[in-house]
PDB file of C-alpha atoms in Angstrom:
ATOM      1  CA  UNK F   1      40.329 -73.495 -21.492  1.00 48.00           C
ATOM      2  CA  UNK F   2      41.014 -69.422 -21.699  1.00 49.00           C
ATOM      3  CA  UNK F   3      37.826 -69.212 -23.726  1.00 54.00           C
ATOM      4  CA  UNK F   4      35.562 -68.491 -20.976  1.00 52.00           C
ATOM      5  CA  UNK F   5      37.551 -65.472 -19.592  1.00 52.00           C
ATOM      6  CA  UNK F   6      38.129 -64.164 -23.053  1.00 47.00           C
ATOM      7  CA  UNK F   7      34.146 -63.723 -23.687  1.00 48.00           C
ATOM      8  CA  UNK F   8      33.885 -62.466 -19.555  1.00 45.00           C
ATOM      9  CA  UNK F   9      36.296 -59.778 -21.053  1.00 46.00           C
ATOM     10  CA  UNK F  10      34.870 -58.822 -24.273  1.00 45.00           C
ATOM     11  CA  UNK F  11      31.139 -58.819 -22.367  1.00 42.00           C
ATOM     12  CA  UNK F  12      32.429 -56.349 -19.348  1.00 44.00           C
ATOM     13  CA  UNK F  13      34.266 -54.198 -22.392  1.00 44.00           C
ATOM     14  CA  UNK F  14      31.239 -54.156 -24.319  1.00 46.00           C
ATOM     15  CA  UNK F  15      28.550 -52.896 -21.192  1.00 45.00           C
ATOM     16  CA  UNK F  16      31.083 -50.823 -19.618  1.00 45.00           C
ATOM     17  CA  UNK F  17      29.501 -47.916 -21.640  1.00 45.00           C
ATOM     18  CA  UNK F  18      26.238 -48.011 -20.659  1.00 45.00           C
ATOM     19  CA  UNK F  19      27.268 -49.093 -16.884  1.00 44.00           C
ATOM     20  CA  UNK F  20      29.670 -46.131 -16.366  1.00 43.00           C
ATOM     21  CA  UNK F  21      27.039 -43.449 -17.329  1.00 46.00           C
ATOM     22  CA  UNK F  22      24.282 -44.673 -14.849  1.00 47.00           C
ATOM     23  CA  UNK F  23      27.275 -45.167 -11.789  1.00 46.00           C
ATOM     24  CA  UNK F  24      27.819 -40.792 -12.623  1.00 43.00           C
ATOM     25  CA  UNK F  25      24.373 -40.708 -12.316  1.00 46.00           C
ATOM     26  CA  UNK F  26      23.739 -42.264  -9.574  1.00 45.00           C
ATOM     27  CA  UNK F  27      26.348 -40.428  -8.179  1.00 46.00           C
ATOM     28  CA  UNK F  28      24.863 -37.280  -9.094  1.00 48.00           C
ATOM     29  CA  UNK F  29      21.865 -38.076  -7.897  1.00 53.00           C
ATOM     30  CA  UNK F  30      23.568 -39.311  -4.519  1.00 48.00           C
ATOM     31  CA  UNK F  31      25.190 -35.836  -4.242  1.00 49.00           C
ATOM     32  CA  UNK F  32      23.853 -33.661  -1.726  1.00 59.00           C
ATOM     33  CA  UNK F  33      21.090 -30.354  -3.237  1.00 69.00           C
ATOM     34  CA  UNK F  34      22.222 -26.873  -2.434  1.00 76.00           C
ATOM     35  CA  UNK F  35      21.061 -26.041   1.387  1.00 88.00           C
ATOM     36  CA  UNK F  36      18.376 -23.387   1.834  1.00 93.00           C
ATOM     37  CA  UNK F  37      20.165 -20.040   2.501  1.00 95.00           C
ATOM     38  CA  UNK F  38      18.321 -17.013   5.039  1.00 97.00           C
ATOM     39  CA  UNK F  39      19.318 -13.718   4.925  1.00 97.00           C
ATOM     40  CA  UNK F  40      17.064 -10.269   6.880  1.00 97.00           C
ATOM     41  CA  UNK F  41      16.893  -6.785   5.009  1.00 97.00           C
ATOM     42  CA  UNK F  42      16.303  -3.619   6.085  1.00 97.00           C
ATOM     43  CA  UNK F  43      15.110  -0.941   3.624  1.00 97.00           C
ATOM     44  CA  UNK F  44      13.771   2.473   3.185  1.00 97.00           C
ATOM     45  CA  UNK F  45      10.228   1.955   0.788  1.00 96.00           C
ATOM     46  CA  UNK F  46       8.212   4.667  -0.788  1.00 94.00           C
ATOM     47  CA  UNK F  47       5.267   4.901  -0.022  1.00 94.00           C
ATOM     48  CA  UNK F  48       5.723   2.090   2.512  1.00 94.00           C
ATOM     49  CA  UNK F  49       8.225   3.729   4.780  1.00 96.00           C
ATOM     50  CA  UNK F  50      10.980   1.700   7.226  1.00 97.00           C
ATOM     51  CA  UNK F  51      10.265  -1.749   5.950  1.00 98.00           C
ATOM     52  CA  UNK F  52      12.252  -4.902   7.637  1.00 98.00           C
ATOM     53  CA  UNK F  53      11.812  -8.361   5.786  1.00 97.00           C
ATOM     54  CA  UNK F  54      13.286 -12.101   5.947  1.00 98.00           C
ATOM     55  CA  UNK F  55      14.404 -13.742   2.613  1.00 97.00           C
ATOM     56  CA  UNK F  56      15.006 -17.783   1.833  1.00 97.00           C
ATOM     57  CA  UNK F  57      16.772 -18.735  -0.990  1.00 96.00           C
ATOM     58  CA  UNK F  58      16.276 -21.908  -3.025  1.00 91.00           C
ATOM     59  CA  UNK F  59      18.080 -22.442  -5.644  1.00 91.00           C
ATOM     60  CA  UNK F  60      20.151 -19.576  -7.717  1.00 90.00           C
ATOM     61  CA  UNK F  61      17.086 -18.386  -9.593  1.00 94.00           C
ATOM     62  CA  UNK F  62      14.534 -18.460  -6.949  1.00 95.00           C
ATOM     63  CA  UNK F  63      14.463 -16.714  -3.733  1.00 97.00           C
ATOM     64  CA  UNK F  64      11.283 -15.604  -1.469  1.00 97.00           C
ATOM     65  CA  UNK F  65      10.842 -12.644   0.841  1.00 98.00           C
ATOM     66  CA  UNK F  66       7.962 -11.795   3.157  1.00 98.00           C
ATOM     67  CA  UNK F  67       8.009  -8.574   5.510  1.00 98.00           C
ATOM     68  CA  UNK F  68       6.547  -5.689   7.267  1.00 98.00           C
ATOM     69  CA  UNK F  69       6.632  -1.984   6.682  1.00 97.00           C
ATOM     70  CA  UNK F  70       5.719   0.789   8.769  1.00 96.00           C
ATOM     71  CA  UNK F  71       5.174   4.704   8.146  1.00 96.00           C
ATOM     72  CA  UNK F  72       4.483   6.412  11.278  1.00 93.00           C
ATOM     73  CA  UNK F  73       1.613   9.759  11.226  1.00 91.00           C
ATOM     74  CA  UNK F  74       3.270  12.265   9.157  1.00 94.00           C
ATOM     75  CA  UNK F  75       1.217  16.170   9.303  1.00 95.00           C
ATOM     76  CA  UNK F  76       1.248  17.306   5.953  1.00 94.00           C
ATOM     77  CA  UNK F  77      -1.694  19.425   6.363  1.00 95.00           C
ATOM     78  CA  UNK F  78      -2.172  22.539   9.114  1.00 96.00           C
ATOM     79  CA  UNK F  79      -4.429  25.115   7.970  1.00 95.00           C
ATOM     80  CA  UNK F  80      -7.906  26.814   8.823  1.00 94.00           C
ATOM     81  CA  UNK F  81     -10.113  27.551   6.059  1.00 93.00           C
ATOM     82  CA  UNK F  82     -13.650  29.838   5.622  1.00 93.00           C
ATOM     83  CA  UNK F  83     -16.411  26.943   4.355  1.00 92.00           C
ATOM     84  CA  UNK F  84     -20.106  27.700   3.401  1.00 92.00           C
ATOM     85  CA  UNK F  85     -22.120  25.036   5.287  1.00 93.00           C
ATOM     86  CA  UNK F  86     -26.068  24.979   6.143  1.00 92.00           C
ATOM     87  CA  UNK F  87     -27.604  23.763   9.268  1.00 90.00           C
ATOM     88  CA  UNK F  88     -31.329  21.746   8.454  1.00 85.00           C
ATOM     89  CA  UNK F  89     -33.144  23.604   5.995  1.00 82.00           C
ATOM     90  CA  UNK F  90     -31.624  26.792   7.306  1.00 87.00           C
ATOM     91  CA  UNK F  91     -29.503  29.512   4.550  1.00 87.00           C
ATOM     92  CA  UNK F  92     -26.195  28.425   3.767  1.00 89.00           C
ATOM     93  CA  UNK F  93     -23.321  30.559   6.316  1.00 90.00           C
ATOM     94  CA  UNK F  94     -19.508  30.977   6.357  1.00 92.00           C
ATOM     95  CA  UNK F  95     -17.999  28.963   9.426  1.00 94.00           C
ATOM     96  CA  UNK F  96     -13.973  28.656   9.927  1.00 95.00           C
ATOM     97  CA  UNK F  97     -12.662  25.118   9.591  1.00 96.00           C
ATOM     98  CA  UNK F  98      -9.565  24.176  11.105  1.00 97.00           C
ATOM     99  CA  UNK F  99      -8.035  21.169   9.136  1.00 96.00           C
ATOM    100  CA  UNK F 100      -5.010  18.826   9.958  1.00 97.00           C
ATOM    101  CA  UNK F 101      -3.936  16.191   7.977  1.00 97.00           C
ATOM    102  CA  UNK F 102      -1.843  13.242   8.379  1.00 96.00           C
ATOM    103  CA  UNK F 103      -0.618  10.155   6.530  1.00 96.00           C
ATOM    104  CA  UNK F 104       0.981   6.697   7.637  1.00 96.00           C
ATOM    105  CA  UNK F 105       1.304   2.931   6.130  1.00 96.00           C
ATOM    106  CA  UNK F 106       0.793  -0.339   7.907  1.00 96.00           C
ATOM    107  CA  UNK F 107       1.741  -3.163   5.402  1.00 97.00           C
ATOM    108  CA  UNK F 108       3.132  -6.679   4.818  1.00 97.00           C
ATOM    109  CA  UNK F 109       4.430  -8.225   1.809  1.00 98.00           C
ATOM    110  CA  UNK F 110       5.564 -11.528   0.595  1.00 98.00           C
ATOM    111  CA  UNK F 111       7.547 -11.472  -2.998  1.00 98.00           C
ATOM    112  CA  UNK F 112       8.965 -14.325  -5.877  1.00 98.00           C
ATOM    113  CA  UNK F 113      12.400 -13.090  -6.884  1.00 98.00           C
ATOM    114  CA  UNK F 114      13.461 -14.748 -10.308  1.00 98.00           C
ATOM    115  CA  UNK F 115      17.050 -14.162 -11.656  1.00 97.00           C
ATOM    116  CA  UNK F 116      16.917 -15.153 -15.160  1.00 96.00           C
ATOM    117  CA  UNK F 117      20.497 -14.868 -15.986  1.00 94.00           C
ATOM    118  CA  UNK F 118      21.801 -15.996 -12.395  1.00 91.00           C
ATOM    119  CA  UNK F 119      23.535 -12.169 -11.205  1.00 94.00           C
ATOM    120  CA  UNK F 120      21.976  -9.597  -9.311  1.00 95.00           C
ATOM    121  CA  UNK F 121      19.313  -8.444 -11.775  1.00 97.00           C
ATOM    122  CA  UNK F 122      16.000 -10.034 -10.737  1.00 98.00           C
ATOM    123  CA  UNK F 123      12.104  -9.789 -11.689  1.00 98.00           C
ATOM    124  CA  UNK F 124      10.020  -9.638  -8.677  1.00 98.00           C
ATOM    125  CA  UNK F 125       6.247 -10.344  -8.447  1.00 98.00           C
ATOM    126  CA  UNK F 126       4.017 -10.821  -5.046  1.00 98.00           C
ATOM    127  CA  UNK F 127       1.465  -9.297  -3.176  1.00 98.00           C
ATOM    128  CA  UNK F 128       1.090  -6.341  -0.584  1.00 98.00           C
ATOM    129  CA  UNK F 129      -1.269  -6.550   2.252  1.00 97.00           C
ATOM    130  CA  UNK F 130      -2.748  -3.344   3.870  1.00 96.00           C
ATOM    131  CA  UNK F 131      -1.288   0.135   2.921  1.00 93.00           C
ATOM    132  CA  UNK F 132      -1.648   3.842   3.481  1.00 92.00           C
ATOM    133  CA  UNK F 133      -4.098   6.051   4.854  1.00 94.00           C
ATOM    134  CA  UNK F 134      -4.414   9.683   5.150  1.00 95.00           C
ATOM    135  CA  UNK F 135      -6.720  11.317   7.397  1.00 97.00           C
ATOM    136  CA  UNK F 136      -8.214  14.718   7.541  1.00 96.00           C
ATOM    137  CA  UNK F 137      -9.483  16.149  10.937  1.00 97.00           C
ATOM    138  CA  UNK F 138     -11.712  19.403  11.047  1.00 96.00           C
ATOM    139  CA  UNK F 139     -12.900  21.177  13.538  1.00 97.00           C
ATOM    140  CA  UNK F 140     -15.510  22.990  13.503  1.00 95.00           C
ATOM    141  CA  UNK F 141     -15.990  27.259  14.370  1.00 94.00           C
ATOM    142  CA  UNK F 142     -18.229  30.182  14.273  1.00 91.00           C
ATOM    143  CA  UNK F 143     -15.855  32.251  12.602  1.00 89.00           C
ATOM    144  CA  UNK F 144     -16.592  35.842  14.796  1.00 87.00           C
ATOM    145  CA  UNK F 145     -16.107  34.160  18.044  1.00 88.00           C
ATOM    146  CA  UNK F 146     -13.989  31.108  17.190  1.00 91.00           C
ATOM    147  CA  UNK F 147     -15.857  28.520  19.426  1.00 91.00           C
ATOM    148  CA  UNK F 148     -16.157  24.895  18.374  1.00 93.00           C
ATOM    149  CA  UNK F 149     -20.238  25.330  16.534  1.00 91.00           C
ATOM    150  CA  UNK F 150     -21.547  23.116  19.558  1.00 91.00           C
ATOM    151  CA  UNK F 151     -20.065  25.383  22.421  1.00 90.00           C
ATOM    152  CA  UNK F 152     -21.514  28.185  20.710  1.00 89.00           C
ATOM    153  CA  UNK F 153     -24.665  27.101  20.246  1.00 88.00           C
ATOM    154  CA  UNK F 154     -25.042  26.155  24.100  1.00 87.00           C
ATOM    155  CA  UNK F 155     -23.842  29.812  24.538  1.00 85.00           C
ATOM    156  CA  UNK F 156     -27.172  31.650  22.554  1.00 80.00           C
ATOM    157  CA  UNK F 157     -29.400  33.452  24.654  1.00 60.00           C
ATOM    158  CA  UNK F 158     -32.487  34.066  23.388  1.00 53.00           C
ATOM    159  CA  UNK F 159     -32.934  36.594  20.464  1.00 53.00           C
ATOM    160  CA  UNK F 160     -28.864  36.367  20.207  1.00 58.00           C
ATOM    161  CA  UNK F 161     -27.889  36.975  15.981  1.00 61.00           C
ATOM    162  CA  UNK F 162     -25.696  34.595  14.550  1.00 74.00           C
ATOM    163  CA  UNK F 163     -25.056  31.096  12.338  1.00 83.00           C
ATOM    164  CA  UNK F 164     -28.543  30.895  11.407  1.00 86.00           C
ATOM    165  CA  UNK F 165     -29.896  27.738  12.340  1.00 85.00           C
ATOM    166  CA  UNK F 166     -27.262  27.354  15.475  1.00 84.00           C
ATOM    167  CA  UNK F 167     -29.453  26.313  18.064  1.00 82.00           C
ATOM    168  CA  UNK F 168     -31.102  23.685  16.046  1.00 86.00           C
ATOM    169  CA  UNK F 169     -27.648  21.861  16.258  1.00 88.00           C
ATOM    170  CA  UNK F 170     -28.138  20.941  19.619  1.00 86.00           C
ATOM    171  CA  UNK F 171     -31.024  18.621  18.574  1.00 88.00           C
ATOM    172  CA  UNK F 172     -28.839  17.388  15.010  1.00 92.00           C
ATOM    173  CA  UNK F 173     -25.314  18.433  15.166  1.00 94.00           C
ATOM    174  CA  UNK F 174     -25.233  17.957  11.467  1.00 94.00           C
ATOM    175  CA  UNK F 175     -24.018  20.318   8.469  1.00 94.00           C
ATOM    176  CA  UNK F 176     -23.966  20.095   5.541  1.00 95.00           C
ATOM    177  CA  UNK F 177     -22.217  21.236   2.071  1.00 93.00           C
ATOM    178  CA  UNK F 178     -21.958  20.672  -1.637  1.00 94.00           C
ATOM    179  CA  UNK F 179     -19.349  19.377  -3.904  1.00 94.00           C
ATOM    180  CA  UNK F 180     -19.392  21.712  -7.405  1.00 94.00           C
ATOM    181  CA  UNK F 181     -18.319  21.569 -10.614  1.00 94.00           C
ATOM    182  CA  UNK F 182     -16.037  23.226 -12.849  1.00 91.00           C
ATOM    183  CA  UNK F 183     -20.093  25.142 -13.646  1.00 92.00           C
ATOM    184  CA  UNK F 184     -20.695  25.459  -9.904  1.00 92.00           C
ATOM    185  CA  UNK F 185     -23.436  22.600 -10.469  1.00 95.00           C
ATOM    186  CA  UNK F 186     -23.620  19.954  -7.172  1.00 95.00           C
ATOM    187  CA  UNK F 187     -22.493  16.704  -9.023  1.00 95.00           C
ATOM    188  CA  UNK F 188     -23.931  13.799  -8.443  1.00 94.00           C
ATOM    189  CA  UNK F 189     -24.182  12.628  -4.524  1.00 95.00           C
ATOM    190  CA  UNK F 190     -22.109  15.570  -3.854  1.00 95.00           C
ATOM    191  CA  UNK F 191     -24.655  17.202  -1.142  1.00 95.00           C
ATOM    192  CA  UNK F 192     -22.541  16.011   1.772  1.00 96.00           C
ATOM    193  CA  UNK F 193     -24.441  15.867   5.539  1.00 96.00           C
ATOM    194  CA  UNK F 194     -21.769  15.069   8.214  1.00 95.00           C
ATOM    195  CA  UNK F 195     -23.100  14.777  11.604  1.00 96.00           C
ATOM    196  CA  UNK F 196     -20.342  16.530  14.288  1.00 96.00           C
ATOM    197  CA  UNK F 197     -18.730  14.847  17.173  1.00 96.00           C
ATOM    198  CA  UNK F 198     -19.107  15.771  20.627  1.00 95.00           C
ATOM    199  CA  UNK F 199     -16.188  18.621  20.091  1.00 95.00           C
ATOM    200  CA  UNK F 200     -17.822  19.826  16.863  1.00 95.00           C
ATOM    201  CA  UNK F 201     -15.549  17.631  14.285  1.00 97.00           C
ATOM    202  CA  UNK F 202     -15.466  15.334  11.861  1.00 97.00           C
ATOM    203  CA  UNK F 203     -12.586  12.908  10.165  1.00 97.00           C
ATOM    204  CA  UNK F 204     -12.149  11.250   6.913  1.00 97.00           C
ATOM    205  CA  UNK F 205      -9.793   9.206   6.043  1.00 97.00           C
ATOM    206  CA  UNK F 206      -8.853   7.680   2.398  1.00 95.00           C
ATOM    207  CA  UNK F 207      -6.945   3.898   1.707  1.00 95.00           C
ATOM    208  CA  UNK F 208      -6.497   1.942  -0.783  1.00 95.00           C
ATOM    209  CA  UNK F 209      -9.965  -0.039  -2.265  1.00 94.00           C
ATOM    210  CA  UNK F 210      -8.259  -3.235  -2.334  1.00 96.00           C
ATOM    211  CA  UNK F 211      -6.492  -4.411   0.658  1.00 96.00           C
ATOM    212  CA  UNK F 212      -4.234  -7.048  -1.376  1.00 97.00           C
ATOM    213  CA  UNK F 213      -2.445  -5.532  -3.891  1.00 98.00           C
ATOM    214  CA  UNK F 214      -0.492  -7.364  -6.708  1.00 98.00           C
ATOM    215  CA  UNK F 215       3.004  -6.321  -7.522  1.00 98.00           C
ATOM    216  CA  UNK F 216       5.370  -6.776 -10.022  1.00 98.00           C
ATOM    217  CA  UNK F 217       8.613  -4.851 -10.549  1.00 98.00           C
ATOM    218  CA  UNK F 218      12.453  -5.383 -11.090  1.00 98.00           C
ATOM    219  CA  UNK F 219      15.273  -4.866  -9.192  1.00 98.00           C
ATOM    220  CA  UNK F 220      18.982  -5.599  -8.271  1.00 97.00           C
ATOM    221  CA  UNK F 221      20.446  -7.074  -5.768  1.00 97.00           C
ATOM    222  CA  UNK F 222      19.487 -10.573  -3.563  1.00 96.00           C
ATOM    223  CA  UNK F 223      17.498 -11.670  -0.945  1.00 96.00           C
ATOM    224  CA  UNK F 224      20.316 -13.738   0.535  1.00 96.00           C
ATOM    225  CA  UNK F 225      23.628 -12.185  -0.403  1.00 95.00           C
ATOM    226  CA  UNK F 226      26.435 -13.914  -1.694  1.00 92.00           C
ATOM    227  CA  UNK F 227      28.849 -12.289   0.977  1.00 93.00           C
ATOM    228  CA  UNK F 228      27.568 -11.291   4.245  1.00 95.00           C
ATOM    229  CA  UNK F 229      26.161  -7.967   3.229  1.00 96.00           C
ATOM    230  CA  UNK F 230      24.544  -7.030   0.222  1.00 96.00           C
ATOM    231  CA  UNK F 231      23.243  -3.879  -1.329  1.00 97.00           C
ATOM    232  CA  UNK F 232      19.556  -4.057  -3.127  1.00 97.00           C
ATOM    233  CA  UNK F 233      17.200  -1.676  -5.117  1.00 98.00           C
ATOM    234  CA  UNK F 234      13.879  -2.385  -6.754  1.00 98.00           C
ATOM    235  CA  UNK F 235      11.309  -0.157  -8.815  1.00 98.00           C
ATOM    236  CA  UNK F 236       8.079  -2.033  -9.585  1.00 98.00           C
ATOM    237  CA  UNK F 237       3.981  -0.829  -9.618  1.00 98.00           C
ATOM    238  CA  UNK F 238       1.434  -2.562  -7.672  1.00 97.00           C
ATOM    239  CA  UNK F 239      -2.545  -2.498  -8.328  1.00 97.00           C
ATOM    240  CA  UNK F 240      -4.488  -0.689  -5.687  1.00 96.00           C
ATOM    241  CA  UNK F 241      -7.418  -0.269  -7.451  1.00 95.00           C
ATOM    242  CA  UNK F 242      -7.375   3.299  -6.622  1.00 93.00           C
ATOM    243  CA  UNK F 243      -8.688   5.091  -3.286  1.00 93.00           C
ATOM    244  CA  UNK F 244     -12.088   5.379  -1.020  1.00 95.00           C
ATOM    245  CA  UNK F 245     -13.119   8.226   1.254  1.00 95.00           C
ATOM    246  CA  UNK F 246     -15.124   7.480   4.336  1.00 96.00           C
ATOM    247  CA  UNK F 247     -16.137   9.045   7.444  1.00 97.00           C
ATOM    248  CA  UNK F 248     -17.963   7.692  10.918  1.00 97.00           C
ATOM    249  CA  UNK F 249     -19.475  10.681  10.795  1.00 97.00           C
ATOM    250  CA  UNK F 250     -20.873  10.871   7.296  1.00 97.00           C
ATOM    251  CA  UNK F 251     -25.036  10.418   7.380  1.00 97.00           C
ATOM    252  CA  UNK F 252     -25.543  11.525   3.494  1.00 96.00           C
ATOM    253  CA  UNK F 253     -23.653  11.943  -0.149  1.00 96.00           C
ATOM    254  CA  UNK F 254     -20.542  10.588  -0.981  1.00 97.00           C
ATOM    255  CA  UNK F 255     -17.526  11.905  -0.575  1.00 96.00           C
ATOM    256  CA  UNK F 256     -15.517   9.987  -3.208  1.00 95.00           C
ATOM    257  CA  UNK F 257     -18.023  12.150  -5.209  1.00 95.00           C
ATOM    258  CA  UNK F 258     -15.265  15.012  -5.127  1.00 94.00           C
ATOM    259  CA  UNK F 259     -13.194  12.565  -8.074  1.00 92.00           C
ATOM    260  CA  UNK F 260     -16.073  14.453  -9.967  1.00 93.00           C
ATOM    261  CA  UNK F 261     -15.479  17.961  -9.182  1.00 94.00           C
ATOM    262  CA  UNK F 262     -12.879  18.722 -12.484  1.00 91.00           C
ATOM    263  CA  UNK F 263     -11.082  17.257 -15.085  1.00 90.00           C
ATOM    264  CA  UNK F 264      -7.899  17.513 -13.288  1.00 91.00           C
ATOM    265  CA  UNK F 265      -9.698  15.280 -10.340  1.00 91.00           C
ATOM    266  CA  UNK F 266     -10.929  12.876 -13.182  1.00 89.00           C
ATOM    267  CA  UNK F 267      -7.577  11.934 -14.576  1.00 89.00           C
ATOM    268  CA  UNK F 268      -5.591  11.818 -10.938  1.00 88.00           C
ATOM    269  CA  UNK F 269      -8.239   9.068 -10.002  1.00 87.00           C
ATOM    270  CA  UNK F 270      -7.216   7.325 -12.966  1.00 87.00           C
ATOM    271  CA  UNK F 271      -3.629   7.245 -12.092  1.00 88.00           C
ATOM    272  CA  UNK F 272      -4.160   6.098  -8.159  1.00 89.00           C
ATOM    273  CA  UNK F 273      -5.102   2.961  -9.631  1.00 94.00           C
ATOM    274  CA  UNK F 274      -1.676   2.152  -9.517  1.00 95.00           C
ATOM    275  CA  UNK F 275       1.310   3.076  -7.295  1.00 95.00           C
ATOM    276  CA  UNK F 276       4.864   3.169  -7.869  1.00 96.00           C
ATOM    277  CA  UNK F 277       7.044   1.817  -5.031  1.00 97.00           C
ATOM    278  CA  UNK F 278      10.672   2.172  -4.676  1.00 97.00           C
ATOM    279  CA  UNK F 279      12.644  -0.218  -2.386  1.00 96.00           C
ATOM    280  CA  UNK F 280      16.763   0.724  -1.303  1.00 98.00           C
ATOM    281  CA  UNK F 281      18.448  -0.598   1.351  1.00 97.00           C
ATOM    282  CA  UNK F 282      21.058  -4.242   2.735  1.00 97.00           C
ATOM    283  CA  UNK F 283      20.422  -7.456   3.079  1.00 97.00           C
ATOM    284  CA  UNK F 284      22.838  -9.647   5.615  1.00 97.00           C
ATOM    285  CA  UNK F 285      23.486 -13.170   4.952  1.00 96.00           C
ATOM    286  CA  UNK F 286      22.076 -15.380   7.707  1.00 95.00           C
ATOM    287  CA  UNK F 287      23.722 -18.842   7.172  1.00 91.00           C
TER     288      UNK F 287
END
């Protein structure tokens, strides 16, 4: 008569192994994932400048951050300078050229943060969008007299001396000038015409040639900190594809033709295919 709950016994012993296992993992399974964690930064980026970004982490290993940086105008340049230019087919004269230059960055971001071994240490790869530029302004002067070229040419009265060629600018406010070699040869597309604004100057500016750059680098420290503030660094190299000289006021040449002017110029091309960037600055925890 016991029989019956003898076998029950020995049958509920026997698939208790195999019916334990799958109630822990279905109780795994049932246990609720890690919630997505947000945390802001603030750093200070070279060549990027002030740069403020938002960060989401996933899991331990994986984190994203996306963001903005800004440089505003910086003058690094302030200086006038004697320049041989020619006027139509006129001979070639000396004429002062007063130069400023400035740079600033405009630039967003969005970055993969891996941490391999679950700490701080982390391999980053992403893209930037945008970049630096610098620009150049010169203005234009008959060097005696220091007038912008176009005031002074309104000024001649007939059989005045002077810039040969100056009146003619009236009709085509355009000069040009060569870019030499290391043998005082023009290289190639290096006979520049640039056609002067209304005030009697020109601008050129120089950026990257690619506007998305990819990035890898590593770095220490994480998008969403652990406590409420953290402390991160990162020193990677992103493709840029090097840089590209233009001008609204160019009309002939190439001015990316002055890569060609030395050896020195040759091999710093080379290297502004890439740029290093350096991020340090916090992170706060957001949740």
């Amino acid at each position: 008569m016991k029989q019956p709950h003898f076998w029950a016994t020995i049958l509920m012993l026997a698939t208790l192994p195999f019916v334990a296992p799958e109630r822990a993992v279905a109780q795994e399974e049932a246990a609720p994932s890690e919630p997505i964690s947000y945390g802001l930064g603030i750093k200070l980026s070279v060549p990027q400048g002030l740069t403020v970004e938002a960060g989401a982490k996933f899991m331990p290993e994986l984190s994203v951050r996306a963001g903005l940086s800004f440089l505003p105008g910086i003058n690094v340049l302030n200086k006038s300078e004697v320049m041989a230019v020619s006027i139509e087919k006129f001979p070639k004269t000396d004429v002062l050229v007063d130069m400023t230059g400035k740079i600033s960055s405009l630039s967003g971001h969005v970055l993969l943060d891996y941490h391999p071994f679950r700490n701080g240490f982390r391999i980053t790869a992403g893209l930037y969008i945008g970049g630096g530029k610098a620009r150049l302004h010169g203005l234009f002067k008959e060097k005696t007299t220091g007038q912008p070229l176009l005031t002074y040419a309104k000024n001649l009265t007939s059989g005045t001396s002077g810039i040969p060629g100056a009146a003619e600018l009236l009709k085509d406010p355009t000069v040009y000038f060569d870019l030499t070699d290391e043998n005082d040869k023009v290289v190639e597309n290096g006979h520049i015409g640039m056609k002067l604004s209304d005030d009697s100057s020109m601008e050129i500016t120089s950026a990257y040639k690619h506007v998305v750059q990819p990035y890898f680098g590593l770095g220490y420290g994480y998008a969403v900190p652990k406590s409420r503030v953290g402390f991160t660094a990162d020193l990677g190299v992103m493709y840029t594809g090097g840089t590209v000289m233009k001008s609204p006021n160019l009309v002939s040449g190439d001015l990316n033709a002055v890569w060609e002017m030395n050896s020195a110029l040759k091999s710093l091309r080379k290297i502004t295919n890439f740029s290093p960037v350096l991020n340090i600055g916090m992170t706060i925890r957001l949740n």
